[in-house]
């Protein structure tokens, strides 16, 4: 499964079952803007990477894989952006939805700086704590908006 634009040049898909059942694209281009749907840490087969272990109630019991899940989210975003000739440098805003704020804050700075290649990434960033995400072992989901050709500023 690779990111593709099978229906038209303005929408992108992974080809995963939840796109069909929920009914949405992974990314949509409008003019020079790209809107990327919430990305989580799935691999090319649609399987969750670094899933959190679950307790007896089906809730994550360990948040130590937050950083790895976050890195894979950004890698998936980068693959979608590349379909349009864009990159993470074109991201102007992102929202991170996390299950555990402390676990996220422990890794978010290091991960963001690494994926954006800057000590001061130029994407406006929001982080929101939520009670649950789409898949139970999922700890994070990232949504972003990019502007193709946005002037990059390295910090």
PDB file of C-alpha atoms in Angstrom:
ATOM      1  CA  UNK A   1       0.000   0.000   0.000  1.00  0.00           C
ATOM      2  CA  UNK A   2       1.492   3.281  -1.064  1.00  0.00           C
ATOM      3  CA  UNK A   3       0.029   6.741  -1.078  1.00  0.00           C
ATOM      4  CA  UNK A   4      -1.657   7.343  -4.438  1.00  0.00           C
ATOM      5  CA  UNK A   5      -3.997   9.696  -6.257  1.00  0.00           C
ATOM      6  CA  UNK A   6      -6.257   7.155  -7.992  1.00  0.00           C
ATOM      7  CA  UNK A   7      -9.370   9.258  -8.596  1.00  0.00           C
ATOM      8  CA  UNK A   8      -8.052  12.700  -9.494  1.00  0.00           C
ATOM      9  CA  UNK A   9      -5.076  14.971  -8.996  1.00  0.00           C
ATOM     10  CA  UNK A  10      -6.627  16.722  -6.012  1.00  0.00           C
ATOM     11  CA  UNK A  11      -7.097  13.821  -3.577  1.00  0.00           C
ATOM     12  CA  UNK A  12      -4.747  11.173  -2.168  1.00  0.00           C
ATOM     13  CA  UNK A  13      -5.415   7.818  -0.569  1.00  0.00           C
ATOM     14  CA  UNK A  14      -3.526   5.012   1.165  1.00  0.00           C
ATOM     15  CA  UNK A  15      -5.901   2.295  -0.029  1.00  0.00           C
ATOM     16  CA  UNK A  16      -6.788   1.225   3.508  1.00  0.00           C
ATOM     17  CA  UNK A  17     -10.231  -0.155   4.392  1.00  0.00           C
ATOM     18  CA  UNK A  18     -11.202   2.708   6.693  1.00  0.00           C
ATOM     19  CA  UNK A  19     -11.043   5.194   3.800  1.00  0.00           C
ATOM     20  CA  UNK A  20     -13.870   3.307   2.107  1.00  0.00           C
ATOM     21  CA  UNK A  21     -15.930   2.654   5.229  1.00  0.00           C
ATOM     22  CA  UNK A  22     -15.557   6.183   6.620  1.00  0.00           C
ATOM     23  CA  UNK A  23     -15.503   7.853   3.211  1.00  0.00           C
ATOM     24  CA  UNK A  24     -12.600  10.300   3.042  1.00  0.00           C
ATOM     25  CA  UNK A  25      -9.281  11.004   1.304  1.00  0.00           C
ATOM     26  CA  UNK A  26      -5.985  11.204   3.195  1.00  0.00           C
ATOM     27  CA  UNK A  27      -5.130  14.524   1.581  1.00  0.00           C
ATOM     28  CA  UNK A  28      -6.867  17.103  -0.538  1.00  0.00           C
ATOM     29  CA  UNK A  29      -5.368  19.888  -2.607  1.00  0.00           C
ATOM     30  CA  UNK A  30      -7.234  23.153  -3.088  1.00  0.00           C
ATOM     31  CA  UNK A  31      -5.184  25.555  -5.182  1.00  0.00           C
ATOM     32  CA  UNK A  32      -1.730  25.589  -3.613  1.00  0.00           C
ATOM     33  CA  UNK A  33      -2.976  24.402  -0.209  1.00  0.00           C
ATOM     34  CA  UNK A  34      -2.847  20.806   1.008  1.00  0.00           C
ATOM     35  CA  UNK A  35      -5.086  19.547   3.780  1.00  0.00           C
ATOM     36  CA  UNK A  36      -3.849  16.291   5.295  1.00  0.00           C
ATOM     37  CA  UNK A  37      -6.301  14.149   7.244  1.00  0.00           C
ATOM     38  CA  UNK A  38      -5.283  12.744  10.613  1.00  0.00           C
ATOM     39  CA  UNK A  39      -2.298  10.456  10.152  1.00  0.00           C
ATOM     40  CA  UNK A  40      -1.328   7.747  12.583  1.00  0.00           C
ATOM     41  CA  UNK A  41       1.533   5.281  12.723  1.00  0.00           C
ATOM     42  CA  UNK A  42       0.573   2.667  10.157  1.00  0.00           C
ATOM     43  CA  UNK A  43       2.938   0.878   7.818  1.00  0.00           C
ATOM     44  CA  UNK A  44       2.577   0.114   4.110  1.00  0.00           C
ATOM     45  CA  UNK A  45       0.178  -2.754   4.918  1.00  0.00           C
ATOM     46  CA  UNK A  46      -2.053  -0.580   7.117  1.00  0.00           C
ATOM     47  CA  UNK A  47      -0.845  -2.222  10.345  1.00  0.00           C
ATOM     48  CA  UNK A  48      -0.151  -0.048  13.378  1.00  0.00           C
ATOM     49  CA  UNK A  49       3.552   0.524  14.062  1.00  0.00           C
ATOM     50  CA  UNK A  50       4.645   0.531  17.718  1.00  0.00           C
ATOM     51  CA  UNK A  51       1.159  -0.146  19.118  1.00  0.00           C
ATOM     52  CA  UNK A  52       0.681   0.600  22.791  1.00  0.00           C
ATOM     53  CA  UNK A  53      -0.105  -2.387  25.009  1.00  0.00           C
ATOM     54  CA  UNK A  54      -3.697  -2.384  26.229  1.00  0.00           C
ATOM     55  CA  UNK A  55      -5.061  -3.039  29.703  1.00  0.00           C
ATOM     56  CA  UNK A  56      -8.042  -5.286  30.497  1.00  0.00           C
ATOM     57  CA  UNK A  57     -10.428  -2.455  29.536  1.00  0.00           C
ATOM     58  CA  UNK A  58      -8.817  -1.984  26.121  1.00  0.00           C
ATOM     59  CA  UNK A  59      -7.048   1.259  27.054  1.00  0.00           C
ATOM     60  CA  UNK A  60      -3.349   1.926  26.465  1.00  0.00           C
ATOM     61  CA  UNK A  61      -1.387   0.952  29.557  1.00  0.00           C
ATOM     62  CA  UNK A  62       2.051   2.166  28.465  1.00  0.00           C
ATOM     63  CA  UNK A  63       2.862   5.330  26.527  1.00  0.00           C
ATOM     64  CA  UNK A  64       6.549   4.625  25.868  1.00  0.00           C
ATOM     65  CA  UNK A  65       5.985   4.155  22.109  1.00  0.00           C
ATOM     66  CA  UNK A  66       4.687   7.723  21.689  1.00  0.00           C
ATOM     67  CA  UNK A  67       7.911   8.906  20.030  1.00  0.00           C
ATOM     68  CA  UNK A  68       8.027   6.061  17.511  1.00  0.00           C
ATOM     69  CA  UNK A  69       4.348   6.504  16.656  1.00  0.00           C
ATOM     70  CA  UNK A  70       4.959  10.237  16.208  1.00  0.00           C
ATOM     71  CA  UNK A  71       7.895   9.644  13.831  1.00  0.00           C
ATOM     72  CA  UNK A  72       5.792   7.300  11.686  1.00  0.00           C
ATOM     73  CA  UNK A  73       2.926   9.831  11.598  1.00  0.00           C
ATOM     74  CA  UNK A  74       5.302  12.440  10.197  1.00  0.00           C
ATOM     75  CA  UNK A  75       6.764   9.933   7.716  1.00  0.00           C
ATOM     76  CA  UNK A  76       3.247   9.216   6.443  1.00  0.00           C
ATOM     77  CA  UNK A  77       2.536  12.933   6.158  1.00  0.00           C
ATOM     78  CA  UNK A  78       5.768  13.398   4.183  1.00  0.00           C
ATOM     79  CA  UNK A  79       4.752  10.616   1.755  1.00  0.00           C
ATOM     80  CA  UNK A  80       1.384  12.253   1.128  1.00  0.00           C
ATOM     81  CA  UNK A  81       2.919  15.704   0.656  1.00  0.00           C
ATOM     82  CA  UNK A  82       5.436  14.268  -1.814  1.00  0.00           C
ATOM     83  CA  UNK A  83       2.572  13.252  -4.124  1.00  0.00           C
ATOM     84  CA  UNK A  84       2.055  16.973  -4.725  1.00  0.00           C
ATOM     85  CA  UNK A  85       5.728  17.935  -4.909  1.00  0.00           C
ATOM     86  CA  UNK A  86       5.588  19.297  -1.366  1.00  0.00           C
ATOM     87  CA  UNK A  87       7.534  18.458   1.779  1.00  0.00           C
ATOM     88  CA  UNK A  88       7.379  19.056   5.509  1.00  0.00           C
ATOM     89  CA  UNK A  89       8.972  22.460   4.844  1.00  0.00           C
ATOM     90  CA  UNK A  90       5.646  23.454   3.249  1.00  0.00           C
ATOM     91  CA  UNK A  91       3.632  22.640   6.408  1.00  0.00           C
ATOM     92  CA  UNK A  92       2.269  25.845   7.918  1.00  0.00           C
ATOM     93  CA  UNK A  93       0.056  24.375  10.652  1.00  0.00           C
ATOM     94  CA  UNK A  94      -0.288  21.074  12.454  1.00  0.00           C
ATOM     95  CA  UNK A  95      -2.451  19.686  15.222  1.00  0.00           C
ATOM     96  CA  UNK A  96      -1.312  16.744  17.320  1.00  0.00           C
ATOM     97  CA  UNK A  97      -4.042  14.767  19.077  1.00  0.00           C
ATOM     98  CA  UNK A  98      -2.561  12.736  21.924  1.00  0.00           C
ATOM     99  CA  UNK A  99      -3.847  10.371  24.596  1.00  0.00           C
ATOM    100  CA  UNK A 100      -1.272  11.382  27.202  1.00  0.00           C
ATOM    101  CA  UNK A 101       0.044  14.932  27.345  1.00  0.00           C
ATOM    102  CA  UNK A 102       3.024  14.082  29.591  1.00  0.00           C
ATOM    103  CA  UNK A 103       4.198  11.301  27.258  1.00  0.00           C
ATOM    104  CA  UNK A 104       3.806  13.624  24.272  1.00  0.00           C
ATOM    105  CA  UNK A 105       5.713  16.503  25.877  1.00  0.00           C
ATOM    106  CA  UNK A 106       8.536  14.106  26.757  1.00  0.00           C
ATOM    107  CA  UNK A 107       9.234  13.441  23.052  1.00  0.00           C
ATOM    108  CA  UNK A 108       7.497  16.036  20.887  1.00  0.00           C
ATOM    109  CA  UNK A 109      10.287  18.625  20.838  1.00  0.00           C
ATOM    110  CA  UNK A 110      12.972  16.145  19.864  1.00  0.00           C
ATOM    111  CA  UNK A 111      10.825  14.433  17.227  1.00  0.00           C
ATOM    112  CA  UNK A 112       9.531  17.667  15.666  1.00  0.00           C
ATOM    113  CA  UNK A 113      13.008  19.184  15.461  1.00  0.00           C
ATOM    114  CA  UNK A 114      14.347  16.021  13.802  1.00  0.00           C
ATOM    115  CA  UNK A 115      11.578  15.628  11.221  1.00  0.00           C
ATOM    116  CA  UNK A 116      11.509  19.306  10.306  1.00  0.00           C
ATOM    117  CA  UNK A 117      15.324  19.495  10.312  1.00  0.00           C
ATOM    118  CA  UNK A 118      15.327  22.639  12.425  1.00  0.00           C
ATOM    119  CA  UNK A 119      15.688  23.691  16.042  1.00  0.00           C
ATOM    120  CA  UNK A 120      12.739  26.002  15.424  1.00  0.00           C
ATOM    121  CA  UNK A 121      10.243  24.380  13.057  1.00  0.00           C
ATOM    122  CA  UNK A 122       8.212  27.031  11.267  1.00  0.00           C
ATOM    123  CA  UNK A 123       4.871  25.209  11.382  1.00  0.00           C
ATOM    124  CA  UNK A 124       2.331  26.598  13.809  1.00  0.00           C
ATOM    125  CA  UNK A 125       1.588  23.733  16.179  1.00  0.00           C
ATOM    126  CA  UNK A 126      -1.306  22.755  18.412  1.00  0.00           C
ATOM    127  CA  UNK A 127      -1.385  19.821  20.812  1.00  0.00           C
ATOM    128  CA  UNK A 128      -4.698  18.555  22.152  1.00  0.00           C
ATOM    129  CA  UNK A 129      -5.312  15.810  24.683  1.00  0.00           C
ATOM    130  CA  UNK A 130      -8.127  13.436  23.774  1.00  0.00           C
ATOM    131  CA  UNK A 131      -9.733  10.452  25.499  1.00  0.00           C
ATOM    132  CA  UNK A 132      -9.531   8.064  22.517  1.00  0.00           C
ATOM    133  CA  UNK A 133      -8.286   7.791  18.947  1.00  0.00           C
ATOM    134  CA  UNK A 134      -9.481   5.638  16.025  1.00  0.00           C
ATOM    135  CA  UNK A 135      -7.501   2.524  16.952  1.00  0.00           C
ATOM    136  CA  UNK A 136      -7.187   1.581  20.608  1.00  0.00           C
ATOM    137  CA  UNK A 137      -3.361   1.072  20.633  1.00  0.00           C
ATOM    138  CA  UNK A 138      -2.916   4.423  18.887  1.00  0.00           C
ATOM    139  CA  UNK A 139      -1.363   7.173  21.047  1.00  0.00           C
ATOM    140  CA  UNK A 140      -1.190  10.057  18.569  1.00  0.00           C
ATOM    141  CA  UNK A 141      -2.736  11.384  15.362  1.00  0.00           C
ATOM    142  CA  UNK A 142      -1.421  14.377  13.414  1.00  0.00           C
ATOM    143  CA  UNK A 143      -3.401  16.644  11.076  1.00  0.00           C
ATOM    144  CA  UNK A 144      -1.728  19.361   9.030  1.00  0.00           C
ATOM    145  CA  UNK A 145      -2.122  22.023   6.402  1.00  0.00           C
ATOM    146  CA  UNK A 146       0.613  22.832   3.918  1.00  0.00           C
ATOM    147  CA  UNK A 147       1.029  25.568   1.338  1.00  0.00           C
ATOM    148  CA  UNK A 148       2.926  24.437  -1.733  1.00  0.00           C
ATOM    149  CA  UNK A 149       5.845  26.756  -2.247  1.00  0.00           C
ATOM    150  CA  UNK A 150       5.544  28.362   1.189  1.00  0.00           C
ATOM    151  CA  UNK A 151       8.741  30.287   1.854  1.00  0.00           C
ATOM    152  CA  UNK A 152      10.840  28.113   4.157  1.00  0.00           C
ATOM    153  CA  UNK A 153      12.575  29.750   7.056  1.00  0.00           C
ATOM    154  CA  UNK A 154      15.229  27.775   8.861  1.00  0.00           C
ATOM    155  CA  UNK A 155      15.635  28.504  12.529  1.00  0.00           C
TER     156      UNK A 155
END
